[in-house]
PDB file of C-alpha atoms in Angstrom:
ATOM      1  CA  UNK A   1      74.864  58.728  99.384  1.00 41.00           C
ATOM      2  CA  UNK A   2      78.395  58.859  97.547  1.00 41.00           C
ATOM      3  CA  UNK A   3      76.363  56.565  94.949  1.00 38.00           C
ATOM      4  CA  UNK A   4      73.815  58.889  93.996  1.00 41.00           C
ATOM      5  CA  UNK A   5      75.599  61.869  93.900  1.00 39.00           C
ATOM      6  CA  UNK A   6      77.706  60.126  91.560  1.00 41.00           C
ATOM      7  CA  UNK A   7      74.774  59.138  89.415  1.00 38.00           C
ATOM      8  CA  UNK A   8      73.428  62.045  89.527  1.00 40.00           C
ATOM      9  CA  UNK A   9      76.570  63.761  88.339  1.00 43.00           C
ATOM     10  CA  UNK A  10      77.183  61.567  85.490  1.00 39.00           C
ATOM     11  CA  UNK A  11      73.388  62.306  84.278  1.00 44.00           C
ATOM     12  CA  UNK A  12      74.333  66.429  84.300  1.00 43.00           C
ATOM     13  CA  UNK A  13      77.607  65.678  82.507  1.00 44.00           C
ATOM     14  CA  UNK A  14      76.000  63.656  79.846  1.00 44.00           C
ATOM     15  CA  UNK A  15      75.874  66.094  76.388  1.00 50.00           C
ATOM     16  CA  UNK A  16      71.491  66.559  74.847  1.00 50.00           C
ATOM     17  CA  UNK A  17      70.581  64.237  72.089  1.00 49.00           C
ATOM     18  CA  UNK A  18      71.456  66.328  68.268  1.00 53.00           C
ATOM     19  CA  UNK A  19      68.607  66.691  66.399  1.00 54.00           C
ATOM     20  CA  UNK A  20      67.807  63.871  62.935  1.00 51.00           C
ATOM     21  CA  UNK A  21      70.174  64.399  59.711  1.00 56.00           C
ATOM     22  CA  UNK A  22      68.648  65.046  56.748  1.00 56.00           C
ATOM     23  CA  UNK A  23      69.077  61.993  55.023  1.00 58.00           C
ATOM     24  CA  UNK A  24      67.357  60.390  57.925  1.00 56.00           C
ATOM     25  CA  UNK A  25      64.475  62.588  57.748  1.00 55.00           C
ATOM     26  CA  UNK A  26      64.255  61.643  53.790  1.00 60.00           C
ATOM     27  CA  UNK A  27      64.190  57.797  54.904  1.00 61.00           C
ATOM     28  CA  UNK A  28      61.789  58.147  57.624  1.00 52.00           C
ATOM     29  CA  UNK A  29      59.550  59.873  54.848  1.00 60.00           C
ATOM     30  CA  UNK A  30      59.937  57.359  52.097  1.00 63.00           C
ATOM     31  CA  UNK A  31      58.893  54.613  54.839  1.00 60.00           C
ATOM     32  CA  UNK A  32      55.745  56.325  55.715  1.00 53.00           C
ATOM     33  CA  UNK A  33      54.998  56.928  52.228  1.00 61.00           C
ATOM     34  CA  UNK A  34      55.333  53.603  51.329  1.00 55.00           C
ATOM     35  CA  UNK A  35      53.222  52.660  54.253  1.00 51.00           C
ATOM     36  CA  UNK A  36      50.637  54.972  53.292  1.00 57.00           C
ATOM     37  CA  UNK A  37      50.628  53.009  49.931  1.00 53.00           C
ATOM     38  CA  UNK A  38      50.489  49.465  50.979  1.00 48.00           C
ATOM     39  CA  UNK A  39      47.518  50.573  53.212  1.00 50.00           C
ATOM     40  CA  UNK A  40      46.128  52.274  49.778  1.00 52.00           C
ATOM     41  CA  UNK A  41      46.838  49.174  48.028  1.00 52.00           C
ATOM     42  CA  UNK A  42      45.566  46.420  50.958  1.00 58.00           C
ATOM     43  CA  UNK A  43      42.308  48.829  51.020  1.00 60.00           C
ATOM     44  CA  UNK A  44      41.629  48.851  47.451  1.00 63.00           C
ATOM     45  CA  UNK A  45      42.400  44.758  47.829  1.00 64.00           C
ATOM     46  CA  UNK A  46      39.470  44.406  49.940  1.00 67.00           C
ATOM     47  CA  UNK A  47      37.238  46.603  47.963  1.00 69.00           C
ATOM     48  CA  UNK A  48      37.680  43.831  45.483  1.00 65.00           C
ATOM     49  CA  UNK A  49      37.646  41.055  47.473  1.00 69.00           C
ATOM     50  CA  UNK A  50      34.268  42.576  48.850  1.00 71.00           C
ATOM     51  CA  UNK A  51      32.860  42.476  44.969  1.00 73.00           C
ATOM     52  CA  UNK A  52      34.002  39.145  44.518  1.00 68.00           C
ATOM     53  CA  UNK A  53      32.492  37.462  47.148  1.00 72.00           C
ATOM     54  CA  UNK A  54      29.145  39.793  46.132  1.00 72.00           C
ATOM     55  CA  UNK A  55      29.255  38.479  42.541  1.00 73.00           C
ATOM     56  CA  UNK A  56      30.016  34.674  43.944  1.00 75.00           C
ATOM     57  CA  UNK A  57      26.772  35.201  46.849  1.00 72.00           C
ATOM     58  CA  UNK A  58      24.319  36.681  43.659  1.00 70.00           C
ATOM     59  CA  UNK A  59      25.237  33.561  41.196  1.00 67.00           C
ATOM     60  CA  UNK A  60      25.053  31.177  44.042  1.00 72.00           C
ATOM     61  CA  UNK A  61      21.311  32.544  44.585  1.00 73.00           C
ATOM     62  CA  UNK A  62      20.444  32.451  40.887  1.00 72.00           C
ATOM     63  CA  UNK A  63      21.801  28.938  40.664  1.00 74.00           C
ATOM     64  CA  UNK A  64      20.075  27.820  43.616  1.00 76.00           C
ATOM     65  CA  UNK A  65      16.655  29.623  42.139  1.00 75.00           C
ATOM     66  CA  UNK A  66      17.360  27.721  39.104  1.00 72.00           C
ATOM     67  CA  UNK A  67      17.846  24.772  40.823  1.00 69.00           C
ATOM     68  CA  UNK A  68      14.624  24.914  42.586  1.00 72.00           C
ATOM     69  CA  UNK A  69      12.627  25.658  39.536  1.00 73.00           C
ATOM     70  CA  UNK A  70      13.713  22.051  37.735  1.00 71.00           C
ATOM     71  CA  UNK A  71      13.538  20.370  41.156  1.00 66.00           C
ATOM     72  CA  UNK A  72       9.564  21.547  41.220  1.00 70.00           C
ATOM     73  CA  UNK A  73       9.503  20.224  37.645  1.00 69.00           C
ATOM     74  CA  UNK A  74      10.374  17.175  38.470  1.00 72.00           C
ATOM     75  CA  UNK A  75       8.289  16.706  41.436  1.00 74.00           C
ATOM     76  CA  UNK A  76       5.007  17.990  39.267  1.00 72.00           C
ATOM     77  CA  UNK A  77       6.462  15.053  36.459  1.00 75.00           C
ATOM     78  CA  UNK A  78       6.731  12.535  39.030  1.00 72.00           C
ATOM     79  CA  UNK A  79       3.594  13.214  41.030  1.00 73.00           C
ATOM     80  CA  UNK A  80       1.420  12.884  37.526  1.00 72.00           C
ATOM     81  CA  UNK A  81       3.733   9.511  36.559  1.00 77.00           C
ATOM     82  CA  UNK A  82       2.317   8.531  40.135  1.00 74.00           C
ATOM     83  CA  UNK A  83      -1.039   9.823  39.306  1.00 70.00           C
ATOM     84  CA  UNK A  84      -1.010   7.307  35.970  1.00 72.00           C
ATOM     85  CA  UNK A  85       0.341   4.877  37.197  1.00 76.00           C
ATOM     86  CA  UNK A  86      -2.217   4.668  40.027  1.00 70.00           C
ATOM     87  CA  UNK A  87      -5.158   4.867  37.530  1.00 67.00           C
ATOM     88  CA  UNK A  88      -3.607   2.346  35.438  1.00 74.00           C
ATOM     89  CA  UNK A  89      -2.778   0.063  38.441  1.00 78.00           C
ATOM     90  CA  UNK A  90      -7.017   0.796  39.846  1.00 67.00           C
ATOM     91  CA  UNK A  91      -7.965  -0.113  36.505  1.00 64.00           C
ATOM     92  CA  UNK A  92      -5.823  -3.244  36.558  1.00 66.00           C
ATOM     93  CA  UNK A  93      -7.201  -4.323  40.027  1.00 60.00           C
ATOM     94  CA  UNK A  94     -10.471  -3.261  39.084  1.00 59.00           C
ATOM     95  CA  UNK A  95     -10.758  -6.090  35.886  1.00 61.00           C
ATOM     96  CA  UNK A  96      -9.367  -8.630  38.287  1.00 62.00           C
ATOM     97  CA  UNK A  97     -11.534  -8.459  40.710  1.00 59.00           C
ATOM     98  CA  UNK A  98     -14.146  -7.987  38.500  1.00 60.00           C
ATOM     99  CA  UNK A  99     -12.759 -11.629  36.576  1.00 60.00           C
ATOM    100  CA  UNK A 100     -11.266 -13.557  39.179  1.00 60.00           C
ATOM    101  CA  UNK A 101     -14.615 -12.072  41.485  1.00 57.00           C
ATOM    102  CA  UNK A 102     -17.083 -14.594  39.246  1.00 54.00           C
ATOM    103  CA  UNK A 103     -17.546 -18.133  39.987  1.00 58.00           C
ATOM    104  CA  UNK A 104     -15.199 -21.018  38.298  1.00 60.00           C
ATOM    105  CA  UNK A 105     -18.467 -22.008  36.489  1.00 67.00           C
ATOM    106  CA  UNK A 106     -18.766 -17.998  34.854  1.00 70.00           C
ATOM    107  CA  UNK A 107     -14.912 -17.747  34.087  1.00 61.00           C
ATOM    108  CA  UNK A 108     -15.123 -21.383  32.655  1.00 66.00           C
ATOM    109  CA  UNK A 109     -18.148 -19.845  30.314  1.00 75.00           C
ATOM    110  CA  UNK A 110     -16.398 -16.548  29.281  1.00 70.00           C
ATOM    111  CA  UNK A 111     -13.576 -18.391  28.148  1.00 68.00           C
ATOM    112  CA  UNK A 112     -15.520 -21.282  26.533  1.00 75.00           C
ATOM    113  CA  UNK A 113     -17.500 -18.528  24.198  1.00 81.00           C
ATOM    114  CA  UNK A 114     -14.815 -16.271  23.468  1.00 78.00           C
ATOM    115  CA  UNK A 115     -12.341 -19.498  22.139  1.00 73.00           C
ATOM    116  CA  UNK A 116     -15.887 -20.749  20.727  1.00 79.00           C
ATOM    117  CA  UNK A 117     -16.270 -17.482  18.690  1.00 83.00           C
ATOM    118  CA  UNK A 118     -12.725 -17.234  17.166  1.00 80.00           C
ATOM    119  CA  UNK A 119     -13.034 -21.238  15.991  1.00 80.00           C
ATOM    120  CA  UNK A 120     -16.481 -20.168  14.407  1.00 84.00           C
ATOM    121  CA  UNK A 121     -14.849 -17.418  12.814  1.00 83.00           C
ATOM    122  CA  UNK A 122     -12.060 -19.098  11.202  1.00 82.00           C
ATOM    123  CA  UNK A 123     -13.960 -22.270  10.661  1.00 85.00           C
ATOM    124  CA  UNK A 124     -16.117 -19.899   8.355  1.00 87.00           C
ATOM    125  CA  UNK A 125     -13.460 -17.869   7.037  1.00 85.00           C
ATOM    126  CA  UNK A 126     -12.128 -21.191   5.836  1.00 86.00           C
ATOM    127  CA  UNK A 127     -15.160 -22.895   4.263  1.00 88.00           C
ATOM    128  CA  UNK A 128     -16.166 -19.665   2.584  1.00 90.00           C
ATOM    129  CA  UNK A 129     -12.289 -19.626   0.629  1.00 89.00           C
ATOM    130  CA  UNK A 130     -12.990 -24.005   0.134  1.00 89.00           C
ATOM    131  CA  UNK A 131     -16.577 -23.034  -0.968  1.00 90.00           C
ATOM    132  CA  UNK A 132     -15.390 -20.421  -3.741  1.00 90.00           C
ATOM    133  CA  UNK A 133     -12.479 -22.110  -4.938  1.00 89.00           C
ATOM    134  CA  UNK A 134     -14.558 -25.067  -5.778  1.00 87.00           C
ATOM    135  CA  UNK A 135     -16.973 -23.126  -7.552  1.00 88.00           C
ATOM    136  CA  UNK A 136     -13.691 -21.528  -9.991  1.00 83.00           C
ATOM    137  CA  UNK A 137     -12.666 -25.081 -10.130  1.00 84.00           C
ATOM    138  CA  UNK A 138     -16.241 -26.520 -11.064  1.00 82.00           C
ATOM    139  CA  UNK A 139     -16.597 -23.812 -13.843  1.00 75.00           C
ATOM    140  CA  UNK A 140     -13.254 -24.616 -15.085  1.00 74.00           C
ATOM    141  CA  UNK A 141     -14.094 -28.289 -15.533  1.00 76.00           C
ATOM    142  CA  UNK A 142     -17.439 -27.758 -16.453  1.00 72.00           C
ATOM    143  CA  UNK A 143     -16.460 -25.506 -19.229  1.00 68.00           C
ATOM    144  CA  UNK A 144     -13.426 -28.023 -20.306  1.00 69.00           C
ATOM    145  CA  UNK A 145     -15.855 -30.779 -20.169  1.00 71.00           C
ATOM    146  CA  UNK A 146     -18.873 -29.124 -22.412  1.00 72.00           C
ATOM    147  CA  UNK A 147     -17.577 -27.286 -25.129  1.00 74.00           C
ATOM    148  CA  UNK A 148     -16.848 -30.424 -27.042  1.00 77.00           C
ATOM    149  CA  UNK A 149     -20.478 -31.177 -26.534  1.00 82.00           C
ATOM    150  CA  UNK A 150     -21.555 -26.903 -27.261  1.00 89.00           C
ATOM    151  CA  UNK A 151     -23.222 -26.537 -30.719  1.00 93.00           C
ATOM    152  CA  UNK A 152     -21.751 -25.420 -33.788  1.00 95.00           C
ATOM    153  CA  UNK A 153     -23.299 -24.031 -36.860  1.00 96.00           C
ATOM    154  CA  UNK A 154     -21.486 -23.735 -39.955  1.00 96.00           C
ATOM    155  CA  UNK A 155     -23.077 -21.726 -42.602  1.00 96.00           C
ATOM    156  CA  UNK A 156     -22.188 -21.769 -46.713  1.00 94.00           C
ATOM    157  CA  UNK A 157     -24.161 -20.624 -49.407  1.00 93.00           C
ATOM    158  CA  UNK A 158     -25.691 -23.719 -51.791  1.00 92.00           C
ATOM    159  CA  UNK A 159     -24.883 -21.089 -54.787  1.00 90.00           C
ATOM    160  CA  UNK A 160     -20.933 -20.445 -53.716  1.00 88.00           C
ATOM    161  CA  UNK A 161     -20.539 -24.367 -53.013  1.00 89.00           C
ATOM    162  CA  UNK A 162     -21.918 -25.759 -56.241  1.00 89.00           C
ATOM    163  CA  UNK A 163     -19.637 -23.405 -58.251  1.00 86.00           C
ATOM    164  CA  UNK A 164     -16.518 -23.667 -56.712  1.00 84.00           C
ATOM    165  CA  UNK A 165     -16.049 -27.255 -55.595  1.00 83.00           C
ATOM    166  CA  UNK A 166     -12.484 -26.516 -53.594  1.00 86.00           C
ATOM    167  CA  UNK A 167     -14.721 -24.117 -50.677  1.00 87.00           C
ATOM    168  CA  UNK A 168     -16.426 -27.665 -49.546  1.00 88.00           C
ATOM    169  CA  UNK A 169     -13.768 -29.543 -50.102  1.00 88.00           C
ATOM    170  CA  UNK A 170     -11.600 -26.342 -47.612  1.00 87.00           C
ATOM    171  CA  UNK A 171     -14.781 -26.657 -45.013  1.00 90.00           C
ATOM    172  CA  UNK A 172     -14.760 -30.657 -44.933  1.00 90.00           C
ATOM    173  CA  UNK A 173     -11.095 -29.960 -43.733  1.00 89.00           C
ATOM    174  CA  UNK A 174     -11.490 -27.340 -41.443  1.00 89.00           C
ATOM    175  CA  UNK A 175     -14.474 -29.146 -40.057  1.00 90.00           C
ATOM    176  CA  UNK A 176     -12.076 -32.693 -39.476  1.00 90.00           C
ATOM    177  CA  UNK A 177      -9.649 -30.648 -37.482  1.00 88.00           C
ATOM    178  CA  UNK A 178     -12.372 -29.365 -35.672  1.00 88.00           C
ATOM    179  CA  UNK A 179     -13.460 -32.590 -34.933  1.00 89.00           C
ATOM    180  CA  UNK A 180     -10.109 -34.138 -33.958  1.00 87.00           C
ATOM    181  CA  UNK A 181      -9.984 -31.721 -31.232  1.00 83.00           C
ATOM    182  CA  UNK A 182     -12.958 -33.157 -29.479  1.00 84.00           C
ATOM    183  CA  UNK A 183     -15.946 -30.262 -30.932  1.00 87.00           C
ATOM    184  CA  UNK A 184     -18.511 -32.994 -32.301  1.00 85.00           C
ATOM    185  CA  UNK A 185     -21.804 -31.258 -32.385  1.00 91.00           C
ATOM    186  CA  UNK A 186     -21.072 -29.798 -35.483  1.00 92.00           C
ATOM    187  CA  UNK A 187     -23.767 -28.893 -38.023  1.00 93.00           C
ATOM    188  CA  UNK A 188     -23.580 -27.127 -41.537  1.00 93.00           C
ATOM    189  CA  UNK A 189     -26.505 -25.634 -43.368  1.00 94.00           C
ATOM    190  CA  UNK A 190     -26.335 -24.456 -47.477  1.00 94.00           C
ATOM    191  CA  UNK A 191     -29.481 -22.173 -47.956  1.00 94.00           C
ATOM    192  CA  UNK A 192     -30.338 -21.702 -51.818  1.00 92.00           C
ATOM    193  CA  UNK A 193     -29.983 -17.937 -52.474  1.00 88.00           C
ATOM    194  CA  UNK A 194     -32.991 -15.842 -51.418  1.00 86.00           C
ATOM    195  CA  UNK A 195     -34.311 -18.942 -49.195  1.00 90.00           C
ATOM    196  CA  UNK A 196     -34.940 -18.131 -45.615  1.00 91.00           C
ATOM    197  CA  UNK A 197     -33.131 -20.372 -43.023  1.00 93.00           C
ATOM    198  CA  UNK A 198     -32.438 -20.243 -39.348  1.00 94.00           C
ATOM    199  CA  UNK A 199     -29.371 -21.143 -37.218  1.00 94.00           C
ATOM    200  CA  UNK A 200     -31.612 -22.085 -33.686  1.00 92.00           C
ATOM    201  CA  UNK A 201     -29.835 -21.351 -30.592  1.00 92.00           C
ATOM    202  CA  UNK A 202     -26.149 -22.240 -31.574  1.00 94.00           C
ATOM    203  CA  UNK A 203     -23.309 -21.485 -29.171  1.00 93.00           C
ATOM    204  CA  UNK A 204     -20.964 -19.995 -32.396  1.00 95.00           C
ATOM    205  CA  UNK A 205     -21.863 -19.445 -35.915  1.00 97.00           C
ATOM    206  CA  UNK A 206     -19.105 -20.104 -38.790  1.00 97.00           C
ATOM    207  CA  UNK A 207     -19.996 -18.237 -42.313  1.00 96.00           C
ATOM    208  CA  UNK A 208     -18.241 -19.115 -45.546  1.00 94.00           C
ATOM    209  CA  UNK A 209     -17.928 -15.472 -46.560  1.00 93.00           C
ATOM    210  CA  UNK A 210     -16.519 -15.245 -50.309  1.00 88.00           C
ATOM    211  CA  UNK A 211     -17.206 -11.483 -50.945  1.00 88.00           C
ATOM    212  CA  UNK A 212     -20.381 -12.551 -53.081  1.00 90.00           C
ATOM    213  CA  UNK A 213     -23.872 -11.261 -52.847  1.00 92.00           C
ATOM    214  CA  UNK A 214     -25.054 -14.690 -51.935  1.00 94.00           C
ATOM    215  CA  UNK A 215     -22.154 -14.489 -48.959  1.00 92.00           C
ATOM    216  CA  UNK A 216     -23.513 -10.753 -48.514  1.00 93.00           C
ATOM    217  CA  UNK A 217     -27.163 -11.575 -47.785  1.00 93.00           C
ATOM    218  CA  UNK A 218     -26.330 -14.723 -45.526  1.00 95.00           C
ATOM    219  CA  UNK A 219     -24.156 -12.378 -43.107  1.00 94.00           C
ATOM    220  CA  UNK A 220     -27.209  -9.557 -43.267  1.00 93.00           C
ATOM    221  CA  UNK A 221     -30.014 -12.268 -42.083  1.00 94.00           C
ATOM    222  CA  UNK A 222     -27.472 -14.030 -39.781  1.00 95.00           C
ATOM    223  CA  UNK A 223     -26.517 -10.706 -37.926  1.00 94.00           C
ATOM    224  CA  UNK A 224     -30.541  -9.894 -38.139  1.00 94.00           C
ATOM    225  CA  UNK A 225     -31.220 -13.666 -36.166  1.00 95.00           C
ATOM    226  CA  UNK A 226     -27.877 -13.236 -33.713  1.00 94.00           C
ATOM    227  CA  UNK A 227     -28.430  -9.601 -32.704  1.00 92.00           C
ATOM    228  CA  UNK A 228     -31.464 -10.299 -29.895  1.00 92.00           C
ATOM    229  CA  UNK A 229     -30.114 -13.317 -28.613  1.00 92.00           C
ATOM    230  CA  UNK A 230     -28.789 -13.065 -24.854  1.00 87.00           C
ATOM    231  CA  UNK A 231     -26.275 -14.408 -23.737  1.00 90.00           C
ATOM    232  CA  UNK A 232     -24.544 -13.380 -27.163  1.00 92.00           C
ATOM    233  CA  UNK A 233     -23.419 -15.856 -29.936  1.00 94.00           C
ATOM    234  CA  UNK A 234     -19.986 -15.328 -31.479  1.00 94.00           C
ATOM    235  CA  UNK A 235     -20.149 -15.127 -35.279  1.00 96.00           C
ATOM    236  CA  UNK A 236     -16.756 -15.957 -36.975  1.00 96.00           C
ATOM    237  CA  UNK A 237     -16.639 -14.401 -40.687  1.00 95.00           C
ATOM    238  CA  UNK A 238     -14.617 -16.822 -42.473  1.00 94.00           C
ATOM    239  CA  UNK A 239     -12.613 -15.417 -45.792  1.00 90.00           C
ATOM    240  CA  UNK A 240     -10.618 -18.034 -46.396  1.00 88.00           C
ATOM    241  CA  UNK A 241     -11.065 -19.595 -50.363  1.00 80.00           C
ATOM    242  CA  UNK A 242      -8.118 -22.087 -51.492  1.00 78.00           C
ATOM    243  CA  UNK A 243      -5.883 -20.328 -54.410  1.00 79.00           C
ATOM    244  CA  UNK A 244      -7.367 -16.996 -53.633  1.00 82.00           C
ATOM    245  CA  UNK A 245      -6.768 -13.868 -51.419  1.00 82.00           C
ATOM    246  CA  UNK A 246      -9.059 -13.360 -48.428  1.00 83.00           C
ATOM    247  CA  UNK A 247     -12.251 -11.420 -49.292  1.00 84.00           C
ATOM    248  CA  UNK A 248     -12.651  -8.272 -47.439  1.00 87.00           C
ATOM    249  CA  UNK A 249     -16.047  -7.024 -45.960  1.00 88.00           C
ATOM    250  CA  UNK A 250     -16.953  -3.767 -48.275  1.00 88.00           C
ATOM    251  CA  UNK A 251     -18.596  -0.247 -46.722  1.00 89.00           C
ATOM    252  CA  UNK A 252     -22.213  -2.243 -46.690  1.00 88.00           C
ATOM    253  CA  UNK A 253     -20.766  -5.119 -44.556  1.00 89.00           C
ATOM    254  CA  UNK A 254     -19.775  -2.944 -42.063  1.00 89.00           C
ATOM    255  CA  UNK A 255     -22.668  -0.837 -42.258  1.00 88.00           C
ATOM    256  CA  UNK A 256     -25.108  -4.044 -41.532  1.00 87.00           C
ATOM    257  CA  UNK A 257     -22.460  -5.090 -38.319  1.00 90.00           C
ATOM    258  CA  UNK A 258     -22.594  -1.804 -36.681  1.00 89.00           C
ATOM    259  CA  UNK A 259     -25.509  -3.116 -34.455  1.00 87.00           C
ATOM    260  CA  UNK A 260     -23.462  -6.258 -33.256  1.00 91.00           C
ATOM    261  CA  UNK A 261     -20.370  -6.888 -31.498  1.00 89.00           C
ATOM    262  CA  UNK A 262     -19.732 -10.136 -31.421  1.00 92.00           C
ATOM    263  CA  UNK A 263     -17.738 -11.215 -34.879  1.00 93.00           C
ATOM    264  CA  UNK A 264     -14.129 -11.714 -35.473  1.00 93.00           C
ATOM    265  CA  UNK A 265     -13.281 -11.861 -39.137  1.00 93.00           C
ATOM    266  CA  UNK A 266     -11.074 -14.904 -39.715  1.00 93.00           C
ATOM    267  CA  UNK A 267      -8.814 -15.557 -42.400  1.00 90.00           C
ATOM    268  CA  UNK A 268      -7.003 -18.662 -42.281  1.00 88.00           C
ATOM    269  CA  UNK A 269      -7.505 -22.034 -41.027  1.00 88.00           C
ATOM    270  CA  UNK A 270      -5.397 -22.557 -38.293  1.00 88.00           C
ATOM    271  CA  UNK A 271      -6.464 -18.932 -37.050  1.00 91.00           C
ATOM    272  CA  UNK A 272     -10.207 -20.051 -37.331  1.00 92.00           C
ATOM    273  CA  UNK A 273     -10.014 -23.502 -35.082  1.00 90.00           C
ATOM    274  CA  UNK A 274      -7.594 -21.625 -32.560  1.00 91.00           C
ATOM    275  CA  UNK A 275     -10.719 -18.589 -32.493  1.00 92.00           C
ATOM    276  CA  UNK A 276     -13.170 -21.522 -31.971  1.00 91.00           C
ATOM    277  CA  UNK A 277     -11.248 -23.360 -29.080  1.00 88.00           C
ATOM    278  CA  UNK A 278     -10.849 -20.120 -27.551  1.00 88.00           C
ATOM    279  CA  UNK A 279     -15.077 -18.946 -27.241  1.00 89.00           C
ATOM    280  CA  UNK A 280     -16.292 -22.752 -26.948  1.00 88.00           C
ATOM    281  CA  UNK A 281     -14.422 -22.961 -23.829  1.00 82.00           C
ATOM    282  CA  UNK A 282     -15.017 -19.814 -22.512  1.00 80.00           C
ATOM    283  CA  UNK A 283     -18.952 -20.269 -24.127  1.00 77.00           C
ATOM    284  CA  UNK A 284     -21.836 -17.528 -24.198  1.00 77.00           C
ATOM    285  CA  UNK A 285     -22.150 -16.541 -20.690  1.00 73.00           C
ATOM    286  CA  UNK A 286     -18.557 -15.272 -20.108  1.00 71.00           C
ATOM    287  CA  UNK A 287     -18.068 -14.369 -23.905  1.00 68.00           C
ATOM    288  CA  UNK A 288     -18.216 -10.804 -22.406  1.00 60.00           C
ATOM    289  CA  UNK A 289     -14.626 -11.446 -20.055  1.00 58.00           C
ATOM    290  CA  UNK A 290     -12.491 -12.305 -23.586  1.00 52.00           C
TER     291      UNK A 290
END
């Protein structure tokens, strides 16, 4: 009893609470201010936050889109490599059964005429390159071997020959070299002016030309007789006179060779055996490959 009326008289004596200074007011105001801001500032924090993680969630489903565009890609690419690959694997079964499916005595025969066919082919191959080089080589020797035996004609006029005695004397030497190079079926023929002569079927013709009328009318009949004849024989014109200059053939000459191609005018000696060598061996029938 004594305790609570001293309590109780403590509690009446004790002054009322003064009311807040006015610096505390000013703090108190400054802290909810700045509270107010940091919630401002954590608000507009999540606002971003918020767009981030939008942004992140849209490029994550655009990648993923992406990704599932090349993955189907792919599996189309890999399901037509399987596709091919199982044709070319049917198609490799397919031959093998179809080979290995025949009897030993079938497979033996398939192989037998296929290896049979490439030896034919090669064996003929072979003897068709034997069979043409033999032929080059057999026209080779046959021409080496004949034109010392192919005929010559060697043509002078009687009138040019009795009145200059150094033109036989310069044919009897060209006609010894000709001679010492193997050419032996040599034969000369002198017509008398105005006579008519013939030549035959000679493989070349050789004409003492001197620039004379006598030398004049033997080219016109000998180019007359040579012109028909086929294969063609070569006529050499043959200038040469000792201690005088080459005659020339004159307007006419040319004139009456117009028609045929097949003369060489031939000046010196060694120029007219080296012109001889040269169509014997190649002779009438190739005359036309010089």
């Amino acid at each position: 009893m004594v305790l609570a009326v001293s309590v109780m008289s403590v509690t009446m004596a004790a002054p009322p609470p003064s009311p807040p200074s006015a610096s505390q007011a000013s703090q108190v105001q400054s802290t909810v201010n700045a509270a107010s801001a940091v919630a401002a500032g954590s608000a507009d924090q999540l606002d971003a936050l918020d767009r981030w993680r939008k942004m992140i969630s849209d490029d994550r489903a655009l990648l993923e889109r992406q990704a599932d565009r090349q993955y189907g890609g792919l599996e189309k690419l890999f399901d037509k490599a399987l596709w091919v690959l199982g044709v070319l694997i049917s198609v490799a079964f397919g031959f093998l059964f179809w080979f290995f499916g025949k009897s030993k005595n079938e497979a033996k025969a398939v192989v037998k005429e296929m290896f049979e066919e490439r030896v034919r082919e090669a064996v003929d191959a072979e003897a068709q390159r034997l069979r043409e080089q033999y032929q080059a080589l057999r026209t080779e020797v046959d021409d080496l071997a004949s034109f010392k035996s192919r005929r010559v004609v060697w043509v002078a006029g009687a009138g040019a020959l009795a009145a200059d005695d150094k033109l036989q004397a310069s044919i009897d030497r060209a006609l010894s070299v000709m001679r010492g190079a193997g050419i032996s079926n040599i034969s000369q023929i002198s017509p008398a002016q105005g006579d008519a002569f013939q030549v035959g079927d000679p493989d070349l013709v050789v004409l003492s030309f001197d620039g004379s009328e006598e030398a004049r009318a033997l080219l016109t009949s000998l180019v007359h007789q040579l012109q028909p004849k086929a294969p063609p024989v070569p006529l050499l014109i043959y200038s040469f006179v000792p201690g005088t200059l080459p005659a020339k053939l004159d307007e006419a000459d040319i004139a009456s060779l117009e028609s045929f191609d097949w003369y060489v005018p031939v000046n010196f000696p060694a120029q007219l055996v080296a012109q001889v060598q040269v169509l014997l061996r190649r002779g009438r029938s190739r005359i036309g490959e010089l």
